[in-house]
XYZ file of C-alpha atoms in Angstrom:
505
model
C 28.586 12.120 8.733
C 29.637 9.467 11.188
C 26.325 9.426 12.998
C 24.131 8.941 9.965
C 26.381 6.531 8.093
C 26.984 4.436 11.191
C 23.283 4.275 11.912
C 22.561 3.184 8.357
C 25.217 0.492 8.297
C 24.096 -1.213 11.491
C 20.636 -2.137 10.215
C 20.605 -4.949 7.718
C 17.154 -6.472 7.715
C 14.796 -3.612 8.513
C 14.364 -0.071 7.206
C 17.276 2.313 7.605
C 16.436 5.914 8.435
C 18.489 9.086 8.676
C 17.300 12.675 8.983
C 18.776 16.104 8.456
C 17.542 19.634 9.093
C 17.134 21.369 5.757
C 16.042 24.956 6.218
C 13.677 27.390 7.837
C 10.696 28.224 5.736
C 8.246 31.078 5.423
C 8.614 34.821 5.834
C 9.207 34.351 9.530
C 12.470 32.457 9.879
C 11.259 30.938 13.137
C 7.898 29.811 11.782
C 8.746 26.244 10.828
C 11.607 23.866 10.267
C 11.799 21.607 7.234
C 13.268 18.218 7.989
C 14.151 15.521 5.456
C 13.767 11.960 6.634
C 15.476 9.410 4.396
C 14.339 5.823 4.754
C 15.915 2.893 2.908
C 14.619 -0.640 2.813
C 15.068 -3.329 0.171
C 13.265 -2.259 -3.001
C 12.248 1.194 -1.816
C 13.814 4.420 -0.697
C 11.820 7.523 0.102
C 12.367 11.021 1.342
C 9.730 12.761 3.405
C 9.810 16.478 3.982
C 7.927 17.459 7.117
C 7.221 21.000 8.235
C 7.460 21.056 12.018
C 6.123 24.225 13.680
C 7.922 25.794 16.597
C 6.451 25.539 20.063
C 4.877 28.943 19.595
C 2.885 27.736 16.616
C 1.983 24.254 17.887
C -1.635 23.110 17.791
C -3.744 23.659 20.912
C -4.220 19.922 21.313
C -0.497 19.493 21.764
C -0.029 17.682 18.426
C 2.736 18.721 16.114
C 0.271 19.983 13.548
C 1.652 17.753 10.818
C -1.383 16.156 9.170
C -1.161 13.651 6.368
C -1.652 16.452 3.872
C 1.385 18.246 5.250
C 3.720 15.398 4.394
C 5.324 15.498 0.979
C 6.622 12.069 0.083
C 8.887 11.628 -2.881
C 10.299 8.326 -4.030
C 13.987 8.514 -4.724
C 14.436 4.935 -5.860
C 14.425 6.054 -9.487
C 15.686 9.612 -9.230
C 18.289 9.430 -6.473
C 19.465 6.011 -5.344
C 19.454 4.634 -8.884
C 20.511 7.824 -10.630
C 19.997 7.773 -14.356
C 19.178 4.338 -15.738
C 22.039 4.298 -18.197
C 24.534 6.373 -16.254
C 23.729 9.407 -18.400
C 23.827 11.630 -15.325
C 27.621 11.289 -15.380
C 27.636 13.214 -18.651
C 25.237 15.927 -17.537
C 26.511 19.398 -16.636
C 26.677 18.701 -12.905
C 29.595 18.141 -10.573
C 29.635 14.354 -10.763
C 32.239 11.632 -10.585
C 33.285 10.128 -13.873
C 32.598 6.448 -14.388
C 36.258 5.638 -13.788
C 36.305 7.716 -10.593
C 33.164 5.986 -9.374
C 34.733 2.569 -9.837
C 37.838 3.717 -7.966
C 35.813 5.027 -5.024
C 33.694 1.859 -4.832
C 36.757 -0.369 -4.869
C 38.446 1.744 -2.214
C 35.377 1.520 0.026
C 35.482 -2.242 -0.125
C 39.222 -2.330 0.472
C 39.357 -0.157 3.608
C 35.810 -0.264 5.005
C 33.343 2.499 5.735
C 35.100 4.300 8.601
C 38.460 4.664 6.866
C 36.751 5.551 3.589
C 34.903 8.435 5.236
C 38.132 9.630 6.863
C 39.928 9.613 3.495
C 37.154 11.413 1.633
C 34.699 13.518 3.628
C 36.787 14.234 6.706
C 39.893 14.904 4.613
C 37.749 17.193 2.424
C 39.100 15.633 -0.745
C 35.566 15.481 -2.164
C 32.144 16.781 -1.179
C 29.407 14.454 0.025
C 27.217 15.724 -2.811
C 29.722 14.706 -5.477
C 30.614 11.462 -3.710
C 26.943 10.464 -3.852
C 27.261 10.239 -7.637
C 30.012 7.627 -7.263
C 27.346 5.339 -5.807
C 24.877 6.073 -8.599
C 22.912 8.575 -6.507
C 21.572 11.598 -8.304
C 21.592 14.596 -5.935
C 17.897 15.453 -5.473
C 16.704 18.886 -6.544
C 15.186 19.766 -3.172
C 18.637 19.624 -1.546
C 20.152 22.062 -4.040
C 21.752 24.977 -2.210
C 21.830 23.197 1.136
C 25.024 22.672 3.165
C 27.053 19.616 2.213
C 25.935 17.954 5.455
C 22.451 17.712 3.987
C 23.740 14.998 1.631
C 25.141 12.826 4.444
C 22.020 10.635 4.893
C 21.857 9.776 1.185
C 25.587 9.150 1.055
C 25.356 6.905 4.113
C 22.620 4.894 2.434
C 24.622 4.639 -0.772
C 27.667 3.384 1.127
C 25.569 0.856 3.025
C 23.967 -0.431 -0.167
C 27.360 -0.746 -1.846
C 28.789 -2.760 1.033
C 25.779 -5.083 1.034
C 26.060 -5.797 -2.685
C 27.198 -9.130 -3.968
C 30.829 -8.811 -5.038
C 31.765 -9.580 -8.608
C 33.663 -12.843 -9.079
C 37.067 -11.873 -10.470
C 37.651 -15.108 -12.389
C 34.791 -14.539 -14.861
C 35.259 -11.644 -17.301
C 35.470 -12.518 -20.977
C 33.133 -13.795 -23.672
C 35.114 -17.027 -23.667
C 34.326 -17.251 -19.952
C 30.632 -16.863 -20.730
C 30.874 -19.599 -23.366
C 32.597 -21.952 -20.934
C 29.972 -21.259 -18.283
C 27.209 -22.182 -20.736
C 29.013 -25.390 -21.637
C 29.664 -26.574 -18.091
C 26.526 -25.434 -16.239
C 23.657 -27.846 -15.646
C 21.231 -25.823 -13.510
C 20.809 -22.396 -15.050
C 18.378 -19.793 -13.736
C 17.277 -17.406 -16.472
C 15.628 -14.211 -15.230
C 13.926 -12.296 -18.026
C 12.218 -8.969 -18.579
C 10.421 -7.062 -21.307
C 13.584 -6.656 -23.367
C 13.299 -10.212 -24.698
C 9.985 -9.379 -26.404
C 10.650 -5.930 -27.865
C 11.873 -7.377 -31.167
C 8.312 -8.640 -31.649
C 6.913 -5.123 -31.384
C 5.838 -5.466 -27.745
C 6.975 -2.326 -25.884
C 8.925 -2.544 -22.676
C 7.959 -0.342 -19.759
C 10.880 1.923 -18.898
C 12.733 2.836 -22.085
C 12.813 6.562 -22.710
C 10.415 7.743 -25.447
C 9.472 4.188 -26.535
C 8.591 2.452 -23.257
C 4.972 2.105 -22.173
C 5.374 4.402 -19.178
C 6.655 7.232 -21.391
C 3.471 7.039 -23.448
C 1.023 7.464 -20.567
C 1.347 11.207 -20.002
C -2.139 11.750 -21.442
C -3.635 9.902 -18.470
C -2.535 12.658 -16.104
C -1.119 10.239 -13.545
C 1.431 11.499 -11.053
C 3.297 8.215 -11.602
C 2.670 6.049 -14.696
C 3.078 2.927 -12.551
C -0.319 3.778 -11.047
C -1.825 2.075 -14.098
C -0.815 -1.160 -12.376
C -1.670 -0.168 -8.801
C -4.249 -2.561 -7.338
C -5.868 0.068 -5.082
C -6.375 2.393 -8.037
C -7.686 -0.480 -10.148
C -10.271 -1.209 -7.480
C -11.287 2.456 -7.356
C -11.378 3.032 -11.097
C -10.613 0.098 -13.407
C -11.143 2.309 -16.471
C -7.582 3.610 -16.078
C -6.081 0.176 -16.659
C -8.614 -0.816 -19.314
C -7.892 2.370 -21.277
C -4.313 1.191 -21.922
C -4.726 -2.588 -21.712
C -4.877 -2.940 -25.487
C -1.337 -1.555 -25.704
C 0.096 -4.356 -23.558
C -2.253 -7.173 -24.546
C -0.366 -9.931 -26.374
C -1.415 -9.902 -30.011
C 0.934 -12.551 -31.303
C 1.833 -16.147 -30.626
C 5.275 -15.609 -32.127
C 8.287 -15.734 -29.888
C 11.713 -14.161 -30.160
C 15.131 -15.782 -30.650
C 15.759 -15.141 -26.949
C 12.706 -17.226 -26.073
C 14.099 -19.897 -28.384
C 17.432 -19.702 -26.549
C 15.726 -20.434 -23.238
C 13.917 -23.371 -24.800
C 17.251 -24.601 -26.158
C 18.668 -24.582 -22.628
C 15.641 -26.641 -21.618
C 16.203 -29.113 -24.457
C 19.812 -29.538 -23.413
C 18.621 -30.188 -19.845
C 20.440 -27.131 -18.548
C 17.461 -24.947 -17.623
C 16.664 -24.958 -13.929
C 13.974 -22.263 -13.960
C 12.944 -19.350 -16.126
C 11.739 -16.553 -13.852
C 9.954 -14.135 -16.160
C 8.603 -10.723 -15.292
C 6.722 -10.618 -18.582
C 2.959 -10.900 -18.777
C 2.737 -11.696 -22.501
C 2.775 -15.480 -21.919
C 5.120 -15.981 -24.883
C 7.195 -18.477 -22.914
C 4.324 -20.914 -23.304
C 4.251 -20.413 -27.073
C 8.003 -20.969 -27.162
C 7.588 -24.335 -25.463
C 8.937 -23.615 -21.989
C 7.441 -26.299 -19.768
C 5.166 -25.141 -16.918
C 7.382 -26.898 -14.394
C 10.344 -24.859 -15.649
C 8.532 -21.518 -15.651
C 7.663 -19.024 -12.905
C 5.576 -16.110 -14.179
C 6.522 -13.695 -11.430
C 4.038 -11.040 -12.470
C 1.321 -13.336 -13.745
C -0.032 -13.169 -17.274
C -3.089 -12.500 -19.420
C -3.692 -16.246 -19.724
C -6.525 -16.075 -17.168
C -8.694 -13.451 -15.465
C -10.512 -13.417 -12.130
C -13.596 -11.597 -10.833
C -12.743 -9.279 -7.960
C -16.106 -10.023 -6.295
C -16.873 -13.736 -6.606
C -13.370 -14.914 -7.656
C -14.771 -16.645 -10.759
C -11.844 -17.448 -13.079
C -11.988 -17.586 -16.877
C -9.549 -17.969 -19.725
C -8.020 -14.658 -20.689
C -9.387 -14.880 -24.209
C -12.909 -14.478 -22.830
C -12.266 -10.840 -21.916
C -9.975 -9.973 -24.840
C -12.813 -8.263 -26.714
C -13.379 -5.853 -23.841
C -9.650 -5.360 -23.311
C -9.134 -4.461 -26.953
C -12.111 -2.093 -26.890
C -10.987 -0.374 -23.707
C -14.220 -1.396 -21.967
C -14.258 -2.685 -18.404
C -15.039 -6.404 -18.459
C -17.645 -7.519 -15.920
C -18.104 -10.975 -14.494
C -20.563 -13.070 -16.505
C -21.422 -15.221 -13.490
C -22.203 -12.168 -11.359
C -24.428 -10.828 -14.116
C -26.333 -14.113 -14.369
C -26.897 -14.130 -10.633
C -28.180 -10.564 -10.643
C -30.558 -10.826 -13.590
C -33.545 -12.433 -11.760
C -33.467 -9.667 -9.150
C -32.973 -6.741 -11.514
C -35.786 -4.144 -11.540
C -37.298 -3.905 -14.999
C -36.103 -0.951 -17.029
C -33.415 0.071 -14.587
C -30.568 1.757 -16.390
C -26.886 1.902 -15.601
C -26.307 4.963 -13.469
C -23.768 7.661 -14.133
C -22.422 10.267 -11.775
C -23.996 13.674 -12.074
C -21.296 15.069 -14.341
C -20.792 11.856 -16.282
C -17.409 11.239 -14.751
C -15.906 8.925 -12.234
C -15.287 10.086 -8.682
C -12.103 8.062 -8.341
C -9.685 9.335 -5.731
C -6.714 8.289 -7.828
C -4.082 10.908 -8.472
C -5.045 11.945 -11.970
C -5.366 15.383 -13.492
C -8.738 14.434 -14.876
C -11.177 11.573 -14.499
C -12.557 9.341 -17.186
C -16.105 8.828 -18.347
C -17.764 5.456 -17.991
C -17.230 3.679 -21.296
C -20.486 1.694 -21.104
C -23.429 2.508 -23.354
C -26.337 4.495 -21.935
C -28.600 1.552 -22.621
C -26.693 -0.855 -20.395
C -28.721 -2.245 -17.536
C -27.505 -1.455 -14.051
C -25.151 -4.282 -13.136
C -23.083 -2.242 -10.710
C -22.900 -5.118 -8.249
C -21.263 -7.364 -10.821
C -17.567 -7.835 -10.194
C -14.883 -6.408 -12.430
C -12.727 -8.967 -14.223
C -9.035 -8.455 -13.549
C -6.450 -10.161 -15.742
C -4.275 -12.353 -13.558
C -1.230 -10.123 -13.844
C 0.393 -9.043 -10.598
C -0.322 -5.396 -9.796
C 1.693 -3.222 -7.459
C 0.289 -3.899 -4.003
C -0.359 -7.581 -4.708
C 1.786 -10.476 -3.584
C 3.716 -12.538 -6.065
C 2.547 -16.096 -6.772
C 3.428 -18.516 -3.990
C 5.405 -20.569 -6.480
C 7.937 -17.746 -6.821
C 9.049 -17.885 -3.196
C 8.714 -21.647 -2.808
C 10.706 -22.469 -5.915
C 13.452 -19.930 -5.230
C 13.935 -20.525 -1.507
C 13.147 -24.201 -1.107
C 14.809 -25.537 -4.248
C 16.626 -23.357 -6.740
C 19.021 -21.554 -4.434
C 20.558 -24.871 -3.392
C 21.284 -26.221 -6.879
C 21.730 -23.247 -9.232
C 25.159 -23.080 -10.886
C 24.686 -20.132 -13.282
C 22.409 -17.089 -13.409
C 21.620 -15.315 -16.685
C 19.650 -12.061 -16.514
C 18.231 -10.955 -19.868
C 16.315 -7.862 -20.942
C 15.502 -6.266 -17.593
C 16.697 -3.226 -15.662
C 15.886 -4.986 -12.362
C 13.922 -2.041 -10.991
C 10.885 -3.834 -9.546
C 11.084 -5.655 -6.223
C 11.004 -8.417 -5.160
C 12.193 -9.898 -8.469
C 15.011 -7.354 -8.502
C 16.273 -8.884 -5.252
C 16.716 -12.382 -6.712
C 20.271 -11.842 -7.953
C 21.349 -10.671 -4.514
C 19.545 -13.501 -2.755
C 21.190 -16.351 -4.638
C 24.555 -17.704 -3.400
C 27.320 -15.185 -4.070
C 29.674 -17.817 -5.507
C 27.321 -18.608 -8.417
C 28.442 -16.789 -11.608
C 26.060 -14.196 -13.050
C 25.812 -12.989 -16.653
C 23.827 -9.894 -17.649
C 22.474 -9.405 -21.190
C 20.567 -6.255 -22.157
C 20.762 -3.091 -24.213
C 21.791 -0.925 -21.259
C 23.916 -1.607 -18.189
C 22.361 -2.342 -14.808
C 24.380 -0.012 -12.618
C 23.133 -1.114 -9.218
C 24.221 -4.769 -9.552
C 27.788 -6.058 -9.968
C 27.412 -8.810 -12.538
C 30.399 -10.975 -13.397
C 30.017 -10.553 -17.150
C 27.944 -7.833 -18.839
C 27.025 -8.174 -22.503
C 25.280 -5.114 -23.898
C 23.351 -5.180 -27.142
C 20.199 -6.559 -28.706
C 19.230 -9.638 -26.671
C 18.457 -11.701 -29.771
C 21.819 -10.851 -31.316
C 23.716 -11.672 -28.122
C 22.166 -15.091 -27.505
C 22.527 -16.065 -31.163
C 26.241 -15.210 -31.107
C 26.795 -17.009 -27.812
C 25.139 -20.153 -29.166
C 27.302 -19.929 -32.286
C 30.443 -19.778 -30.141
C 29.288 -22.621 -27.924
C 28.579 -24.746 -30.994
C 24.815 -24.911 -30.535
C 22.358 -24.494 -33.381
C 19.778 -21.828 -32.531
C 17.249 -21.910 -35.335
C 14.834 -18.993 -35.657
C 13.380 -17.118 -38.614
C 14.528 -13.796 -37.127
C 18.209 -14.798 -37.096
C 19.771 -14.117 -40.525
C 21.928 -16.989 -41.667
C 24.686 -14.576 -42.730
C 24.631 -12.546 -39.523
C 28.037 -11.503 -38.233
C 28.546 -9.774 -34.907
C 31.187 -7.266 -33.891
C 32.316 -7.735 -30.289
C 34.074 -4.935 -28.436
C 35.228 -4.629 -24.837
C 34.441 -1.491 -22.850
C 37.637 0.461 -22.359
C 38.689 0.245 -18.734
C 36.265 -2.553 -17.858
C 37.429 -6.079 -18.509
C 34.003 -7.649 -17.992
C 31.705 -5.341 -20.020
C 31.225 -6.168 -23.681
C 29.251 -4.725 -26.595
C 27.657 -6.855 -29.324
C 26.594 -5.219 -32.567
C 25.576 -6.722 -35.891
C 28.020 -5.926 -38.663
C 26.615 -4.242 -41.714
C 25.846 -6.741 -44.428
C 27.731 -5.953 -47.609
C 25.502 -5.725 -50.665
C 27.067 -7.237 -53.780
């Protein structure tokens, strides 16, 4: 354990890698050795399983024989290092630490340091490495099941390292009254928002079980639903994105009470910046000023041609988006028309399907009519939302690093599970002494916020404003609304907000 955990803890800025021999494979026990390589870097952790042949079975050219196809890469950011999103894995029938035990182990680690912690736990054999992983919100991966306990050392070392690098909770901020006082006194508030602030308007979030967008994409046959927003796959086959675009396209100019809360902070000259991960552009409808808004993942407000970079208002491609038809660049088409051979038709592949190399179980037919002229050279219009594989807008980095980090005095995170980097790294980047409040339906287990308020975002912000003495007017906030506030047993800084049932006369 000491080797792997020490190696992990000494690297702070670059990737951290540990490896462990797993097992011999094949009928011949000496045929090959399976090795797991665990690599952690900010925003991504992966495990690679490589089959390394013995000398006897090495390739004639002296190479190891491990081609790209022989690597099996599996992301553990969701399944291992983050465990279950809501901590449900602690209630599953597996040998896991309880929530209270996990808190005790984390506190002890910070009290005595890594070396002493390992001596008291692993070396003293008071707990297995596999079970101790769960204390750091690591779900033991299935491929390690049945392996010696040493096989879990790399993951445990990474979990310990991540825990020690976390921002520490500020002990002086715990109660709802504390949250109210912070709202009253703060003058430069960063509000970081996610899809949870728009769900009350009928716009689905991405990661909720059964109701989130990703859970509804099984019919596409993708190995990972996030591939819908992968820029390389979009370039190969834009029909994948366009087939689901209508489900995420903003269809309303209404905004939620949480949007109104952010605008209220702006009106009271308390809003420093609203960093939103949302692409629905509802902040604009709510009246958030452009100079106060960073749309980290872009929006549907505009669209750009991948070929000639011609930019248009998003509304100009809404018809195609709603129809599930790939929008092509009008300027490219105009340029091509004089040179188009008369009568030339749009070509299809021999079987009528795309030859995309994306990882789908089946491909999709071209949605264009048979009578369309061949405009294959015309560029595809891409809404200006930030896909995986694309950089965030320059304004995100410039605003955060060159201005906001020096003046922020309160951070409020609302409606996001903070799973997507680099936005997920913002709370850890900002000065550790700045108080942080988290508001969402479910806890964010990989960040130690000072005050956690769990419940419907609209309900929470309305109740906070009521306690501060601010008037938050919105048609979706019932005038007679009363909220029940309960503290989580055993946690002085986690609170639950729930609307009381309205008595019918």
